Tab-separated table of C-alpha atoms in Angstrom:
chain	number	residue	atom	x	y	z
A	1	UNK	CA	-14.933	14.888	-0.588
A	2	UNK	CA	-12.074	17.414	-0.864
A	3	UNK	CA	-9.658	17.260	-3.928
A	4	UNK	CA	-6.075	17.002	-3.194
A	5	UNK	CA	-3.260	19.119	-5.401
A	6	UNK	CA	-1.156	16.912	-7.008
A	7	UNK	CA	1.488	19.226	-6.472
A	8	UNK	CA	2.125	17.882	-2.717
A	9	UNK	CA	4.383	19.079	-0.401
A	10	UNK	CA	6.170	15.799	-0.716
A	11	UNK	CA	7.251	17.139	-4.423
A	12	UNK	CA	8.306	20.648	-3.168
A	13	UNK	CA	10.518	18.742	0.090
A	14	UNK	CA	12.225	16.227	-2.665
A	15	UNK	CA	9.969	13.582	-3.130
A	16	UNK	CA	10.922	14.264	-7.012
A	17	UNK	CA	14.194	12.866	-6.280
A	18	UNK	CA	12.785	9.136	-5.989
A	19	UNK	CA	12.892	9.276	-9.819
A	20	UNK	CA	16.433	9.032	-10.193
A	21	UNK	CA	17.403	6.974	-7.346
A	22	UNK	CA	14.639	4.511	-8.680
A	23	UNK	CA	16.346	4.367	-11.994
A	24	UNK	CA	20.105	4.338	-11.187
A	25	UNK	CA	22.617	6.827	-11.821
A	26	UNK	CA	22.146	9.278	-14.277
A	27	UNK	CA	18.989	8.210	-15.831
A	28	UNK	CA	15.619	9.755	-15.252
A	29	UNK	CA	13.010	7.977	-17.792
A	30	UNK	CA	11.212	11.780	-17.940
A	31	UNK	CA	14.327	14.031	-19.120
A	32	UNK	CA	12.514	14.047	-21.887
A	33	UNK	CA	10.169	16.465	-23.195
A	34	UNK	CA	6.766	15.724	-22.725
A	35	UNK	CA	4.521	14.104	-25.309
A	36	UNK	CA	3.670	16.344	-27.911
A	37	UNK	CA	6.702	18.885	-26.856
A	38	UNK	CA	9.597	17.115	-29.265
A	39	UNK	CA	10.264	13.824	-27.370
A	40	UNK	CA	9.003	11.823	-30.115
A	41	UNK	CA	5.546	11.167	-32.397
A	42	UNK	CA	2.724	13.672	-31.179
A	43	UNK	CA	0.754	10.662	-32.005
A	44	UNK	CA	2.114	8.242	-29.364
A	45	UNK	CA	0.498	7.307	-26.139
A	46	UNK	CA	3.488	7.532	-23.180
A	47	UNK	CA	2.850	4.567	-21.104
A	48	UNK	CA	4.555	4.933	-17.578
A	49	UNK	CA	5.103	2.722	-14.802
A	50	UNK	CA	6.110	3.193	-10.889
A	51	UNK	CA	9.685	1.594	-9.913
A	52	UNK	CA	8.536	-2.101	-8.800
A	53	UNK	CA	8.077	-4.994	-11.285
A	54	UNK	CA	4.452	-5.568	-10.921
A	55	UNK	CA	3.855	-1.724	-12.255
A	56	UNK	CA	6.629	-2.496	-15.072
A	57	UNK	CA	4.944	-5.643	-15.833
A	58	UNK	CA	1.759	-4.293	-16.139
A	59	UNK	CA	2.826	-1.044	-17.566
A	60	UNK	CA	4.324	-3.496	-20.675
A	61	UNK	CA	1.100	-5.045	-20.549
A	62	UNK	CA	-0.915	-2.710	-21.309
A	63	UNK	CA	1.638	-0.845	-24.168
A	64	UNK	CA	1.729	-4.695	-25.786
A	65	UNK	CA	-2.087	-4.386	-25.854
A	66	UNK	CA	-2.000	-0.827	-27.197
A	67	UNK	CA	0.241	-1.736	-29.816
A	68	UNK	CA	-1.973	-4.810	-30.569
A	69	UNK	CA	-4.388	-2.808	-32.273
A	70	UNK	CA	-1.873	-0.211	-33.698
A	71	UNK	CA	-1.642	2.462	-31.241
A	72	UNK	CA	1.856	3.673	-31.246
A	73	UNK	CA	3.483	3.801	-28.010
A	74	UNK	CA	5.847	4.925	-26.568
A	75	UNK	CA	7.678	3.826	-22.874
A	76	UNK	CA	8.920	5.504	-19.603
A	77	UNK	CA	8.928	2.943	-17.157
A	78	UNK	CA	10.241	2.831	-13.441
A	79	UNK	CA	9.048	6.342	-12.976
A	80	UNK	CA	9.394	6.524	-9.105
A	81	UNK	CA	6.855	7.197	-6.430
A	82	UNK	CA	3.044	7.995	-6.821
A	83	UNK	CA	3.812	11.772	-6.247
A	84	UNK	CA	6.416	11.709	-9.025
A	85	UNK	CA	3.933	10.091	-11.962
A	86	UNK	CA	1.090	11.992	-11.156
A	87	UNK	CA	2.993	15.332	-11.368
A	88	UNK	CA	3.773	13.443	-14.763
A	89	UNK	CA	0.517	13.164	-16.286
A	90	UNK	CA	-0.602	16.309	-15.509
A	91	UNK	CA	2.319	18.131	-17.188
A	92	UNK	CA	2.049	15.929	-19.733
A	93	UNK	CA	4.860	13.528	-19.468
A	94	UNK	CA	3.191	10.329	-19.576
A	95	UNK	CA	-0.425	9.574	-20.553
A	96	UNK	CA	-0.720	6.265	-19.145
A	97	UNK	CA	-0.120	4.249	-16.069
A	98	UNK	CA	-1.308	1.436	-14.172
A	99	UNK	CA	-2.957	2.399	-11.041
A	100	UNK	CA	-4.809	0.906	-7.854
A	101	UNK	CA	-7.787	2.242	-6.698
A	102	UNK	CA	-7.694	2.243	-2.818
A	103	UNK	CA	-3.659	3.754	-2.578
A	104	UNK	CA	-4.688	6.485	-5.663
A	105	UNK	CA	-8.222	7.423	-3.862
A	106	UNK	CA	-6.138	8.017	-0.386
A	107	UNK	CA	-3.655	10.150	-2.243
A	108	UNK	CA	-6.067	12.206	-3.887
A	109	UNK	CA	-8.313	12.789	-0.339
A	110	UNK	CA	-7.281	14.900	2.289
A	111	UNK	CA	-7.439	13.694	5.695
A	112	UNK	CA	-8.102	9.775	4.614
A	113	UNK	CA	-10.394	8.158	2.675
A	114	UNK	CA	-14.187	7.686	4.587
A	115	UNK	CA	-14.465	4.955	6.377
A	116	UNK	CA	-17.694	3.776	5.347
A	117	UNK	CA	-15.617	3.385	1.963
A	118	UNK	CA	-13.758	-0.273	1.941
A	119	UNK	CA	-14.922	-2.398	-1.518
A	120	UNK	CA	-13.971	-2.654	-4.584
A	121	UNK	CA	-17.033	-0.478	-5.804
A	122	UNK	CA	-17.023	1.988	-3.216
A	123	UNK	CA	-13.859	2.788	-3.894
A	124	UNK	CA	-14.243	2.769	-7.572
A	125	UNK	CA	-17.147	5.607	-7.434
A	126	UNK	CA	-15.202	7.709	-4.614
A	127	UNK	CA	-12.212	7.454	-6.912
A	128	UNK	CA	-14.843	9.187	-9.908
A	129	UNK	CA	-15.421	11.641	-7.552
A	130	UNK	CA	-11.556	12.597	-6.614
A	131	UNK	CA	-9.872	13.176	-10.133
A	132	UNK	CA	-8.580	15.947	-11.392
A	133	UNK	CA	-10.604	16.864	-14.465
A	134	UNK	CA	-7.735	16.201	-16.341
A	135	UNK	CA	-7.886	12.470	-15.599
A	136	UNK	CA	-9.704	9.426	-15.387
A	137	UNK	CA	-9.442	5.736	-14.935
A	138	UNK	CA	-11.021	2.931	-17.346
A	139	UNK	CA	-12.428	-0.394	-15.634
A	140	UNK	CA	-10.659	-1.952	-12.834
A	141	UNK	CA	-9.791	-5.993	-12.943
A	142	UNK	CA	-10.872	-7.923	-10.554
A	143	UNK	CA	-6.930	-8.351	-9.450
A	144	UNK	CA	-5.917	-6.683	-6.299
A	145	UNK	CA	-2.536	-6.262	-4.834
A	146	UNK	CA	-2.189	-4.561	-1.818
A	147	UNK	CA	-0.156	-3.004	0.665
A	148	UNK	CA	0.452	-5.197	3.814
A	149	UNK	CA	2.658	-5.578	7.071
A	150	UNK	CA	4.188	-8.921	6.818
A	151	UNK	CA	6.708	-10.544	8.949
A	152	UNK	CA	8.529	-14.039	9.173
A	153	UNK	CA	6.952	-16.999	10.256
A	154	UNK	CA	9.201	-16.653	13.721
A	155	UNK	CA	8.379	-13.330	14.344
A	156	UNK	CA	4.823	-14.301	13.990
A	157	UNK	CA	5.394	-17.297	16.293
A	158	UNK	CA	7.428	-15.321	18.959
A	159	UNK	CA	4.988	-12.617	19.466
A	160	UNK	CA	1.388	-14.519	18.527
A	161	UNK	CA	0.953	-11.791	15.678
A	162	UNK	CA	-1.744	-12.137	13.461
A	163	UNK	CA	-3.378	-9.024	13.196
A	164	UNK	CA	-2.052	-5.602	12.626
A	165	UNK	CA	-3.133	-5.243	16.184
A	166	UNK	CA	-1.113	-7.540	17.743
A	167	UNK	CA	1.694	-5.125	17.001
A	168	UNK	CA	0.510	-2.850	19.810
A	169	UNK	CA	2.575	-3.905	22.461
A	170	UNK	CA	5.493	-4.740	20.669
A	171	UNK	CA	6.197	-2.523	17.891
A	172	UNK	CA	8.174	-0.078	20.049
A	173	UNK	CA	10.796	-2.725	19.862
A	174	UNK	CA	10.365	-3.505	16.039
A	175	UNK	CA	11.502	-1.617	12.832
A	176	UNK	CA	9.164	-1.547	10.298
A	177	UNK	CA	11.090	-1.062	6.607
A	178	UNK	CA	9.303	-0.190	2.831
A	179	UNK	CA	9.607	2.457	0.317
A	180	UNK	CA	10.467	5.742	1.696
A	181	UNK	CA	6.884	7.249	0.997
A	182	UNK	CA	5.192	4.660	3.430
A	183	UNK	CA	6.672	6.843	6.268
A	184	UNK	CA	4.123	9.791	4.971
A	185	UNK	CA	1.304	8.229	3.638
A	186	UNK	CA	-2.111	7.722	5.545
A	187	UNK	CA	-2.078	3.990	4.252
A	188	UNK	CA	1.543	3.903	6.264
A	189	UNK	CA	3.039	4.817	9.462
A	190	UNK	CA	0.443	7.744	9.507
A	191	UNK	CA	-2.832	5.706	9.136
A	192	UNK	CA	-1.056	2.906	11.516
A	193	UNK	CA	-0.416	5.250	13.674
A	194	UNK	CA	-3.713	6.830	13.460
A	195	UNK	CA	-6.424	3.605	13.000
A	196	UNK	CA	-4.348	1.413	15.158
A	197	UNK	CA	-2.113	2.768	17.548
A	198	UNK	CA	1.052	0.726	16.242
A	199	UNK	CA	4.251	2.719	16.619
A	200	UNK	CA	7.264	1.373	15.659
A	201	UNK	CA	10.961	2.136	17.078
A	202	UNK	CA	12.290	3.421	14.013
A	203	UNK	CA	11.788	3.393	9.986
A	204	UNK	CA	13.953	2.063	7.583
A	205	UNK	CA	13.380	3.651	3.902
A	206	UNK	CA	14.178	0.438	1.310
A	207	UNK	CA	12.317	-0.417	-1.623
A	208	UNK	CA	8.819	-0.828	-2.727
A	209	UNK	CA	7.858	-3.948	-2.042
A	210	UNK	CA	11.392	-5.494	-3.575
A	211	UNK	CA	14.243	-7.421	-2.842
A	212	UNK	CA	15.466	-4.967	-0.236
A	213	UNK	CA	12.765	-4.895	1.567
A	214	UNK	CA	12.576	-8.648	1.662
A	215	UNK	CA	15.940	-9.098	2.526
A	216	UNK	CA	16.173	-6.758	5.728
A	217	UNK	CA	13.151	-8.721	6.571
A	218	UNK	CA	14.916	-12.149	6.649
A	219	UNK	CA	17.937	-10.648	7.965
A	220	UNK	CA	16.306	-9.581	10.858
A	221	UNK	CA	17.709	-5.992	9.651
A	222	UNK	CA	13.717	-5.147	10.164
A	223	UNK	CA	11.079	-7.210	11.985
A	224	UNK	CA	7.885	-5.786	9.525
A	225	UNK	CA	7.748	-4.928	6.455
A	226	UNK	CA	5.369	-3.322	3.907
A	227	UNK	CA	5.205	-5.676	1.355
A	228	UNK	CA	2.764	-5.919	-1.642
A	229	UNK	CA	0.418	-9.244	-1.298
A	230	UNK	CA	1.187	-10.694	-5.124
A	231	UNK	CA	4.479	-10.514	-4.205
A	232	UNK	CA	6.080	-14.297	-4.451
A	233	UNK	CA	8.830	-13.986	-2.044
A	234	UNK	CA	6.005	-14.022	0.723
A	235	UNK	CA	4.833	-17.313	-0.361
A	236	UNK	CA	8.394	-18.810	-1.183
A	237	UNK	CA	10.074	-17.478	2.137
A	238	UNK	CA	6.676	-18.457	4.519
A	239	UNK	CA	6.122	-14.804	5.184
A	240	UNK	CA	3.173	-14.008	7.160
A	241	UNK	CA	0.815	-11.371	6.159
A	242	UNK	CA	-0.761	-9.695	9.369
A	243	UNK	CA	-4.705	-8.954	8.866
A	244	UNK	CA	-6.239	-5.485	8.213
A	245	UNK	CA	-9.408	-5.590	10.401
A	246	UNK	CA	-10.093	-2.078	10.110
A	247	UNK	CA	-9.267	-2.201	6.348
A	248	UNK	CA	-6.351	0.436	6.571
A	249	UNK	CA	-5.130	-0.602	3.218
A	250	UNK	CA	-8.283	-0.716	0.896
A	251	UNK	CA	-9.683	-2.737	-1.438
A	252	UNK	CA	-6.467	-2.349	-4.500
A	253	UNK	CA	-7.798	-3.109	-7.976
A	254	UNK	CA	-6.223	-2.604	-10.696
A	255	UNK	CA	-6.821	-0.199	-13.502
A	256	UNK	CA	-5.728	2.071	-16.053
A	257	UNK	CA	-5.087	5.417	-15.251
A	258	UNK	CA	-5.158	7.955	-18.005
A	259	UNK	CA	-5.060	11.620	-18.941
A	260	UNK	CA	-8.362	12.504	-20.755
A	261	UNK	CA	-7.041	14.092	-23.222
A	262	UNK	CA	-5.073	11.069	-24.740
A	263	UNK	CA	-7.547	8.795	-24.455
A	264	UNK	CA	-9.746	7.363	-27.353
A	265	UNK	CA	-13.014	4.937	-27.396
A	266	UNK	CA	-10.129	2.357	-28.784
A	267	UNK	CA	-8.361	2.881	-25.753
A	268	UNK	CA	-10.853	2.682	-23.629
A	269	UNK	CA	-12.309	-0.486	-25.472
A	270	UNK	CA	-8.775	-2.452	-26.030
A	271	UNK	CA	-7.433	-1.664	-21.711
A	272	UNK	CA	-11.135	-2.235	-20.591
A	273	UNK	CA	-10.816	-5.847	-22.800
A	274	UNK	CA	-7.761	-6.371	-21.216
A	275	UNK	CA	-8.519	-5.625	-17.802
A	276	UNK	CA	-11.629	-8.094	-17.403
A	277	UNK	CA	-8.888	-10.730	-18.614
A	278	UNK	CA	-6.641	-10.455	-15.647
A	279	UNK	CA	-7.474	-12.098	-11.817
A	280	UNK	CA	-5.360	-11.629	-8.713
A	281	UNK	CA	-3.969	-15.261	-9.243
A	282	UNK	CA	-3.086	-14.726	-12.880
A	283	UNK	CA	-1.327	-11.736	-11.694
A	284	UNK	CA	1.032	-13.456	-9.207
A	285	UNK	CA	0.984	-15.817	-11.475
A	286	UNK	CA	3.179	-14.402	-14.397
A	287	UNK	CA	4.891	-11.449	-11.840
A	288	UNK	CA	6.980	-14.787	-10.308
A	289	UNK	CA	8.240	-14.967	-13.694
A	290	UNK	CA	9.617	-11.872	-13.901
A	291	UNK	CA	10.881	-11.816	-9.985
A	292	UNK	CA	11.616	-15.275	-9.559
A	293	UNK	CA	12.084	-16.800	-13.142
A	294	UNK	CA	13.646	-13.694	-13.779
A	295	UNK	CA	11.997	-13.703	-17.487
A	296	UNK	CA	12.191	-9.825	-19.074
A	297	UNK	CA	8.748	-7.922	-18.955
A	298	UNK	CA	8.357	-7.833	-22.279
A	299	UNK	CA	8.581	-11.725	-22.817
A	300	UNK	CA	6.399	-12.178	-19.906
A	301	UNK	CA	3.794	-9.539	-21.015
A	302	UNK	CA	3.799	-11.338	-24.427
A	303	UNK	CA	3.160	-14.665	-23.068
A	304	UNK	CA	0.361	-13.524	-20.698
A	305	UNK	CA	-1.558	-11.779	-23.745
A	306	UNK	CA	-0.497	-14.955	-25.712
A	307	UNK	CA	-2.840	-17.274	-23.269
A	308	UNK	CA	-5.033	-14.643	-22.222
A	309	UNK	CA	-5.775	-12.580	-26.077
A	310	UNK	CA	-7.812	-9.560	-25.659
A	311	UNK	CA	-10.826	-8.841	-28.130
């Protein structure tokens, strides 16, 4: 199994420029030096996040649990894209982030993950095997969100979709919308493409998994969307999530991603504590309270660890 440069071509092309579109106007949560480099104690562990609540959320989670046994931290959520954070902590910018196995093992493979690799464990020991030496991730919870096509219930009902496909003869008339980077992964357009012959009519680049994305969908704006599957808009607007038979979108556990060099048995012992704490439904759970409730991260993170205390 090939190793993939983190420095992609999607970097080098722009990609880096998600960061400060996904943080608004003028702010980019790494213009500051990296850890270690004058941005702050040498001693604190920079917890990152991508630019969707669920990686906030759980990004807050684990600093809460960090700080719980009196690691100082120190935050840089809403990061951007997967290409943007991992460039990150390898130079050094952040030292944590929380991760999911299946989308990080198809970044880090060239030319798509095996396909006699689908489970949660499989995925778990390819992922071992596709690092960089420079990082490594603790134990994954049994919570999985993952990436989906999902439509409205009357798209489902006018075309009889109900696998991915069932998009076949139809997508040519269908936009498909998402964050921009689902147009260039292999667990995107390319792998749909690819494992399924599904192409649509056109792309339109949104949000991850957010309240762009979910709007074009029930504006009719787009007809599928890539939507995460913990996300609670799909159960409060009767979305329908279209099946994976071929398993184009892994198994997606959740774990801690960290660079080697900042982490410590503590660490290891406090996230891996923390991790066997949190299911798929406790996960949708308490993210409805931060996208529907519209509760702050923090609070919500606080409350979780509150009913669910670690160690």
């Amino acid at each position: 199994m090939k190793r993939r440069t983190l420095l992609t071509t999607a970097l080098a092309s722009g990609t880096a420029g998600l960061t400060l579109a996904a943080c608004g106007a003028g702010e980019d949560p790494l213009s500051a030096a990296p850890a270690g480099e004058g941005s702050g104690s040498s001693a604190a562990v920079v917890v990152g996040s991508a630019n969707f609540p669920e990686s906030e959320l759980l990004g807050e989670m684990y600093a809460q649990v960090l700080e719980g046994t009196g690691v100082q931290v120190e935050r840089k959520f809403g990061i951007g894209a997967r290409e943007v954070y991992l460039q990150a902590l390898q130079d050094g910018s952040i030292d944590l982030i929380p991760e999911y196995n299946g989308a990080l093992l198809s970044a880090l493979v060239e030319g798509g993950v095996p396909q006699d690799v689908q489970t949660s464990e499989e995925v778990y020991e390819a992922l071992q095997e596709a690092l960089p030496q420079s990082l490594e991730v603790l134990e994954q919870s049994e919570a999985q969100d993952k990436d989906s096509l999902t439509v409205t219930r009357a798209t489902a009902e006018q075309h009889g979709l109900v696998a991915i496909p069932d998009l076949v003869p139809v997508a040519g008339q269908m936009v498909c919308g998402g964050a921009p980077e689902f147009a260039e992964r292999y667990q995107g357009l390319v792998g749909l493409e690819e494992v399924y012959g599904v192409e649509f009519a056109g792309f339109r680049p949104l949000d991850a998994g957010g309240p762009l994305t979910v709007q074009a969908l029930l504006d009719d704006d787009i007809q599928v969307a890539n939507l995460f599957t913990t996300d609670s808009a799909i159960e409060t607007n009767d979305l329908v999530v279209l099946d994976d038979p071929e398993n184009l979108f892994l198994a997606e556990n959740v774990l801690p991603l960290i660079r080697s060099s900042a982490n410590t048995e503590a660490i290891t012992e406090a996230l891996n504590a923390f991790s066997a704490t949190l299911t798929t439904e406790k996960l949708t759970e308490y993210l409805a309270r931060v996208q529907v409730d519209k509760q702050s991260v923090a609070e919500v993170a606080q409350a979780y660890l509150a009913a669910n205390p670690v160690g």
